[in-house]
């Protein structure tokens, strides 16, 4: 055993010119950012205002930033794959199998764990405390720890491009292929530790959001007066709390197999990979709803606001959300109908899966009827929402098809399946996150996003989506499996070239979004939101300024109705009775969460490369920091007194 | 309800008939499959032009489910375009609309229609999952041809009945007789799939899985592993020749007259040579090869020789078989 474990000079990416170029780009980008920050003298404000913050809104913005960066990386992977498959008829294309296999593994891992999860966690962080009239989340320090753990996981994935290789075992890391006998080397370990570190963060996020929503609602806000986004965040957080431990368990068992020679999932020696498949999907299926439910919540808010109406069937929507949450735990076996279970088992899980289509269908109709006889403003968030409804139902239908076991025997492992889950996750989840991003952007930043570029982005994305994924449905009928580095069926190539063209449209969509951010920032004066209520909103978050003060509300509002803010605007003669001045206690900023994240990153890195002394030191550091946190007294809080309701003059005192 | 059940029980019959005469179901699926596939030609859509009873049943289920789901999809598409257009904001529309937040009969329709559709599809799923269970013998008078398949990196070894020869990357089947394919893996988990002929089932080390089907037309197919296993995974494919019973006998004779036999050493070499392989034919193979491959990974009595007649489960396992109980 050496000092640096299995780390050596051969860990650098000289095996593929494309991988080397990618690594060089990544290192260069990192160096440029560091240089820029140094040159501009941003280090101090960066640490003071962002890295040390425990403010839920700023943490939310940092999550969004992380999601944006990882979206670019994950999408670059997608482009590389589409290009390879468009070329690789009877040839090796331009990517060696070793590199192609890393790319699709990284693409899935990044998009699920480090793009979609941070995106929705960011939106929940920014919006939920505001929607329920709270000053912050229940555990602000823990919230920051969760963020930095997610960042540590993302950093491990990014690092794998430069030092060593990433997993070639797909984003699901199915054993026995992901065991040492088939994939030695650090790749799968990168996947394991990135997922374990980030998964710990997600579990804690789930606990945090759950407790926040249950305990920190403003007076008068009963459960059935909660906005729908808060409802979906609540169900999502419950799913996180119950589902993520299964992922943590299965990944940790795989780590034991690989690192300490256990035999949980190995071929032979008593191992059984079927246990992994079960554990993984007991997390994996609820994960789909962890991603989609918050998007459903966003569509609900957007469609009500821009139809100038209350949501149609609020109770139905709440009920449907809860039903989906419960049912999502009962269907995991549909991911492996082909594993040889009996017809009874397959049929039961197939039918359970289809039942989820009922509450989902109800939701779609409730959104449609919300528009009925409304007064509809076709803003960018509305575009995303309508685009979602039209496209998502196709994914729902193909999902029902895949839930029929005899059909799944034909479509399993095919690109039809790939098209299906992209159909769920792009129009289903990502469009929702984009809608939420433009909807709440003024709340978080104080100015609206440019509408023209937003709509251009929408048209490019949705056109690109259809051109990129409809051919994959067709290819599925032609029997094309997923994850093919090359192929010898000439009939597939035209469709794969079409799909690559679709990816170029999506690239244009992403470019429009970047331009949109720049243009909006340039015109931030004219797009400024001075009222705090740029959309004629209906819920509490629009009652406070944009961006809100660190304590969100000078005075916690009392809730009288569903859509409290709309109710207040519509109720003639409503006067908010002034109460006694509030004393606000805000948690103190701390650099410890970042330090914990950094130590977790080092711990993961050391475990991946078998540098045991470093792993032990990093682990001890984390324990020491957590212990130190335990001794911090509440007197360390920042106390703010609101003296005058209108002037909101804040007297900040540290005690 | 009884009426619906009776209707559904006969549904795959008339449905197939329709699909033969018109292009309606194809047209429906084209909605999904995009406009790029012109006309009603399904010639290169292996899955939509099946050559076995099982594959036909599987395809008809696709048409049936798509047809039913369009009952929900079409209104969604229409309303999603009509409402935003009809009720877009105009002069004086703000704040001048009925504040209706629920309507019991609309809610009832919205819950019951999808529920009925799912109930119908669900009932069909129950029947069809049993009828098209890969473990269920193909409904036929003929005696089953039992072939063992072993998955290697990155090729397939097929062992023909009664020790009458083995092939690599080539599977020859007689038309009109039920095929009973027994699978195991001598590498990572793989999945054997013959589009147009048989759905897929995993092959796992130390375990045995089964795939039943009956070819109804002579012809060529490509079978492959669809479960990614790294390396030359894209090349792990084999040709399937469905031939007349006479040609099948001729093939077996040719195979048994073939001079080379598959020895344990040959097998080991095939296994360790981690590449795909050209078609190879052998006249004999070690008697207990399939079982011994399973036993390599499973020390405690696995595989078919320990299973009771009519049961797929290893001893001691839950006979209902949650995932893999049949392994
Ligand atoms: Cu699932």
XYZ file of N, CA and C in Angstrom, chain B residues 24-145:
366
model
N -55.518 1.556 -39.310
C -55.889 2.420 -38.193
C -54.912 2.335 -37.018
N -54.665 1.125 -36.523
C -53.767 1.089 -35.353
C -52.379 1.608 -35.694
N -51.930 1.288 -36.885
C -50.616 1.827 -37.261
C -50.656 3.341 -37.229
N -51.714 3.896 -37.789
C -51.811 5.351 -37.825
C -51.772 5.909 -36.406
N -52.444 5.208 -35.489
C -52.440 5.679 -34.111
C -51.034 5.669 -33.546
N -50.336 4.584 -33.799
C -49.006 4.507 -33.209
C -48.074 5.503 -33.882
N -48.373 5.818 -35.130
C -47.522 6.796 -35.810
C -47.602 8.150 -35.133
N -48.770 8.440 -34.547
C -48.879 9.677 -33.786
C -47.746 9.774 -32.790
N -47.469 8.646 -32.182
C -46.399 8.597 -31.199
C -45.048 8.526 -31.869
N -44.996 7.738 -32.869
C -43.718 7.350 -33.439
C -43.202 8.408 -34.408
N -43.968 9.505 -34.525
C -43.582 10.665 -35.329
C -43.853 10.439 -36.794
N -43.785 11.521 -37.503
C -44.218 11.490 -38.894
C -43.171 10.910 -39.820
N -42.009 10.626 -39.237
C -40.923 10.205 -40.110
C -41.136 8.842 -40.753
N -42.014 8.036 -40.140
C -42.228 6.704 -40.704
C -43.423 6.789 -41.624
N -43.180 6.995 -42.847
C -44.274 7.275 -43.764
C -45.154 6.057 -43.973
N -46.429 6.322 -44.255
C -47.370 5.284 -44.619
C -47.596 4.254 -43.548
N -48.010 3.083 -43.970
C -48.333 2.036 -43.017
C -47.287 0.948 -43.018
N -46.173 1.206 -43.645
C -45.145 0.177 -43.713
C -44.526 -0.053 -42.344
N -44.529 -1.281 -41.919
C -43.883 -1.590 -40.653
C -42.738 -2.557 -40.893
N -42.273 -2.593 -42.146
C -41.332 -3.644 -42.512
C -40.064 -3.613 -41.672
N -39.555 -2.393 -41.375
C -38.322 -2.403 -40.588
C -38.584 -2.172 -39.110
N -39.847 -2.126 -38.719
C -40.170 -2.018 -37.304
C -40.372 -3.428 -36.768
N -39.283 -4.080 -36.431
C -39.317 -5.499 -36.085
C -40.441 -5.818 -35.117
N -40.647 -4.916 -34.153
C -41.574 -5.241 -33.089
C -43.008 -5.151 -33.560
N -43.251 -4.322 -34.601
C -44.619 -4.194 -35.102
C -44.903 -5.194 -36.216
N -43.920 -5.997 -36.596
C -44.186 -7.028 -37.600
C -43.693 -8.368 -37.072
N -44.411 -8.917 -36.108
C -43.930 -10.092 -35.388
C -44.056 -11.382 -36.185
N -43.295 -12.378 -35.779
C -43.308 -13.670 -36.457
C -43.549 -14.813 -35.477
N -44.116 -14.496 -34.317
C -44.491 -15.572 -33.409
C -45.740 -15.156 -32.667
N -46.470 -16.140 -32.151
C -47.706 -15.838 -31.454
C -47.486 -14.911 -30.282
N -46.406 -15.142 -29.571
C -46.130 -14.302 -28.407
C -45.880 -12.859 -28.828
N -45.034 -12.701 -29.834
C -44.693 -11.342 -30.259
C -45.920 -10.635 -30.827
N -46.807 -11.395 -31.503
C -48.032 -10.790 -32.023
C -48.906 -10.315 -30.883
N -49.063 -11.160 -29.874
C -49.859 -10.767 -28.721
C -49.305 -9.531 -28.052
N -47.989 -9.486 -27.962
C -47.351 -8.336 -27.329
C -47.599 -7.069 -28.136
N -47.515 -7.185 -29.462
C -47.725 -6.010 -30.298
C -49.184 -5.551 -30.231
N -50.117 -6.495 -30.277
C -51.526 -6.101 -30.242
C -51.864 -5.362 -28.954
N -51.223 -5.755 -27.870
C -51.435 -5.046 -26.608
C -51.036 -3.580 -26.741
N -49.968 -3.330 -27.475
C -49.519 -1.943 -27.668
C -50.617 -1.147 -28.355
N -51.149 -1.691 -29.460
C -52.197 -0.982 -30.195
C -53.421 -0.751 -29.315
N -53.793 -1.787 -28.607
C -54.987 -1.729 -27.765
C -54.853 -0.621 -26.716
N -53.703 -0.583 -26.038
C -53.519 0.401 -24.976
C -53.440 1.810 -25.545
N -52.747 1.962 -26.673
C -52.650 3.305 -27.267
C -54.045 3.787 -27.647
N -54.819 2.902 -28.262
C -56.171 3.277 -28.670
C -56.987 3.776 -27.497
N -56.954 3.042 -26.399
C -57.737 3.440 -25.228
C -57.234 4.760 -24.652
N -55.921 4.907 -24.622
C -55.384 6.106 -23.977
C -55.661 7.362 -24.780
N -55.873 7.201 -26.090
C -56.184 8.381 -26.890
C -57.486 9.030 -26.434
N -58.348 8.251 -25.754
C -59.578 8.830 -25.202
C -59.236 9.958 -24.236
N -58.127 9.838 -23.549
C -57.706 10.907 -22.638
C -56.818 11.910 -23.371
N -55.916 11.393 -24.194
C -54.922 12.264 -24.808
C -55.537 13.300 -25.741
N -56.492 12.876 -26.553
C -57.033 13.816 -27.554
C -57.723 14.997 -26.882
N -58.596 14.790 -25.880
C -59.160 15.965 -25.204
C -58.088 16.864 -24.588
N -57.041 16.253 -24.018
C -55.994 17.084 -23.416
C -55.367 17.975 -24.479
N -55.033 17.375 -25.622
C -54.399 18.172 -26.680
C -55.328 19.289 -27.153
N -56.613 18.943 -27.364
C -57.549 19.957 -27.859
C -57.689 21.098 -26.850
N -57.945 20.732 -25.588
C -58.181 21.764 -24.580
C -56.927 22.603 -24.340
N -55.750 21.951 -24.396
C -54.510 22.683 -24.114
C -54.244 23.753 -25.162
N -54.787 23.578 -26.366
C -54.652 24.640 -27.372
C -55.854 25.579 -27.352
N -57.037 25.020 -27.146
C -58.252 25.827 -27.266
C -58.390 26.816 -26.108
N -58.237 26.352 -24.883
C -58.447 27.237 -23.730
C -57.522 28.456 -23.736
N -56.201 28.270 -23.906
C -55.339 29.457 -23.883
C -55.695 30.440 -24.995
N -56.185 29.904 -26.119
C -56.564 30.794 -27.213
C -57.889 31.490 -26.900
N -58.872 30.702 -26.501
C -60.219 31.231 -26.278
C -60.262 32.203 -25.095
N -59.520 31.910 -24.047
C -59.637 32.710 -22.827
C -58.416 33.575 -22.587
N -57.701 33.901 -23.663
C -56.525 34.756 -23.457
C -56.992 36.128 -22.987
N -56.090 36.816 -22.349
C -56.456 38.099 -21.759
C -56.812 39.118 -22.841
N -57.970 39.764 -22.672
C -58.358 40.836 -23.568
C -58.868 41.995 -22.743
N -59.165 43.068 -23.439
C -59.673 44.257 -22.766
C -60.810 43.886 -21.826
N -60.651 44.185 -20.582
C -61.768 44.039 -19.649
C -62.049 42.622 -19.183
N -61.158 41.682 -19.500
C -61.450 40.333 -19.024
C -60.912 40.108 -17.619
N -59.911 40.911 -17.229
C -59.328 40.683 -15.911
C -60.371 40.840 -14.819
N -60.405 39.881 -13.950
C -61.290 39.965 -12.799
C -62.759 39.801 -13.137
N -63.107 39.542 -14.427
C -64.518 39.384 -14.786
C -64.787 37.963 -15.233
N -64.680 37.073 -14.339
C -64.960 35.681 -14.683
C -65.506 35.010 -13.436
N -66.297 33.980 -13.630
C -66.877 33.310 -12.464
C -65.779 32.673 -11.622
N -65.851 32.823 -10.353
C -64.841 32.250 -9.452
C -65.229 30.809 -9.145
N -65.281 29.989 -10.187
C -65.647 28.595 -9.904
C -64.392 27.787 -9.667
N -64.324 27.167 -8.528
C -63.110 26.456 -8.156
C -63.311 24.956 -8.167
N -64.545 24.548 -8.241
C -64.789 23.115 -8.399
C -66.202 22.912 -8.892
N -66.416 21.801 -9.552
C -67.735 21.469 -10.070
C -67.843 19.963 -9.916
N -68.691 19.511 -9.020
C -68.662 18.093 -8.677
C -68.735 17.167 -9.887
N -69.587 17.474 -10.868
C -69.699 16.504 -11.956
C -68.448 16.487 -12.819
N -67.792 17.671 -12.963
C -66.551 17.684 -13.739
C -65.491 16.859 -13.023
N -65.400 17.075 -11.711
C -64.427 16.308 -10.927
C -64.681 14.812 -11.046
N -65.966 14.467 -11.011
C -66.305 13.050 -11.084
C -65.855 12.464 -12.414
N -66.128 13.202 -13.494
C -65.723 12.713 -14.812
C -64.209 12.589 -14.874
N -63.534 13.616 -14.352
C -62.084 13.666 -14.435
C -61.430 12.502 -13.676
N -62.069 12.065 -12.601
C -61.521 10.908 -11.878
C -61.965 9.599 -12.504
N -63.230 9.528 -12.952
C -63.734 8.209 -13.351
C -63.259 7.792 -14.734
N -63.186 8.737 -15.680
C -62.809 8.305 -17.029
C -61.414 7.680 -17.050
N -60.389 8.371 -16.518
C -59.086 7.692 -16.484
C -59.129 6.405 -15.661
N -59.918 6.415 -14.585
C -59.981 5.208 -13.755
C -60.570 4.042 -14.529
N -61.626 4.316 -15.326
C -62.230 3.229 -16.104
C -61.242 2.714 -17.142
N -60.561 3.663 -17.806
C -59.591 3.241 -18.823
C -58.502 2.383 -18.186
N -58.002 2.835 -17.033
C -56.956 2.064 -16.368
C -57.501 0.716 -15.900
N -58.754 0.700 -15.472
C -59.342 -0.577 -15.049
C -59.402 -1.540 -16.226
N -59.805 -1.018 -17.392
C -59.892 -1.895 -18.566
C -58.500 -2.394 -18.956
N -57.559 -1.445 -19.068
C -56.203 -1.880 -19.431
C -55.656 -2.812 -18.346
N -55.921 -2.474 -17.096
C -55.414 -3.288 -15.987
C -55.947 -4.717 -16.051
N -57.247 -4.826 -16.338
C -57.822 -6.175 -16.433
C -57.168 -6.949 -17.569
N -57.021 -6.270 -18.711
C -56.353 -6.919 -19.835
C -54.927 -7.306 -19.456
N -54.278 -6.415 -18.725
C -52.894 -6.698 -18.312
C -52.841 -7.976 -17.489
N -53.804 -8.131 -16.599
C -53.798 -9.335 -15.767
C -53.879 -10.580 -16.646
N -54.843 -10.560 -17.590
C -55.006 -11.727 -18.462
C -53.767 -11.940 -19.331
N -53.336 -10.878 -19.967
C -52.276 -11.014 -20.961
C -50.931 -11.329 -20.317
N -50.705 -10.793 -19.110
C -49.436 -11.090 -18.448
C -49.331 -12.580 -18.171
N -50.470 -13.187 -17.867
C -50.436 -14.634 -17.648
C -50.348 -15.391 -18.966
N -51.123 -14.912 -19.959
C -51.109 -15.613 -21.239
C -49.728 -15.516 -21.887
N -49.108 -14.344 -21.776
C -47.828 -14.121 -22.457
C -46.652 -14.222 -21.490
N -46.839 -14.909 -20.393
C -45.742 -15.124 -19.450
C -44.620 -15.886 -20.157
N -43.405 -15.355 -20.132
C -42.320 -16.061 -20.826
C -42.080 -17.469 -20.271
N -42.564 -17.729 -19.067
C -42.391 -19.059 -18.496
C -43.491 -20.022 -18.920
N -44.609 -19.453 -19.404
C -45.715 -20.325 -19.784
C -45.415 -20.988 -21.119
N -45.592 -22.304 -21.216
C -45.314 -22.981 -22.482
C -46.196 -22.416 -23.583
N -45.633 -22.312 -24.785
C -46.413 -21.824 -25.920
C -47.564 -22.776 -26.176
N -48.778 -22.264 -26.426
C -49.926 -23.134 -26.653
C -49.762 -23.853 -27.980
N -49.498 -25.142 -27.927
C -49.232 -25.863 -29.170
C -49.309 -27.362 -28.910
N -49.574 -28.117 -29.985
C -49.604 -29.563 -29.838
C -48.204 -30.154 -29.883
N -47.305 -29.465 -30.592
C -45.973 -30.003 -30.815
C -45.194 -30.175 -29.521
N -44.226 -31.073 -29.559
C -43.367 -31.211 -28.391
C -42.355 -30.066 -28.389
N -42.015 -29.618 -27.197
C -41.156 -28.449 -27.080
C -39.716 -28.801 -27.432
N -39.045 -27.850 -28.095
C -37.613 -27.965 -28.339
C -36.914 -27.214 -27.210
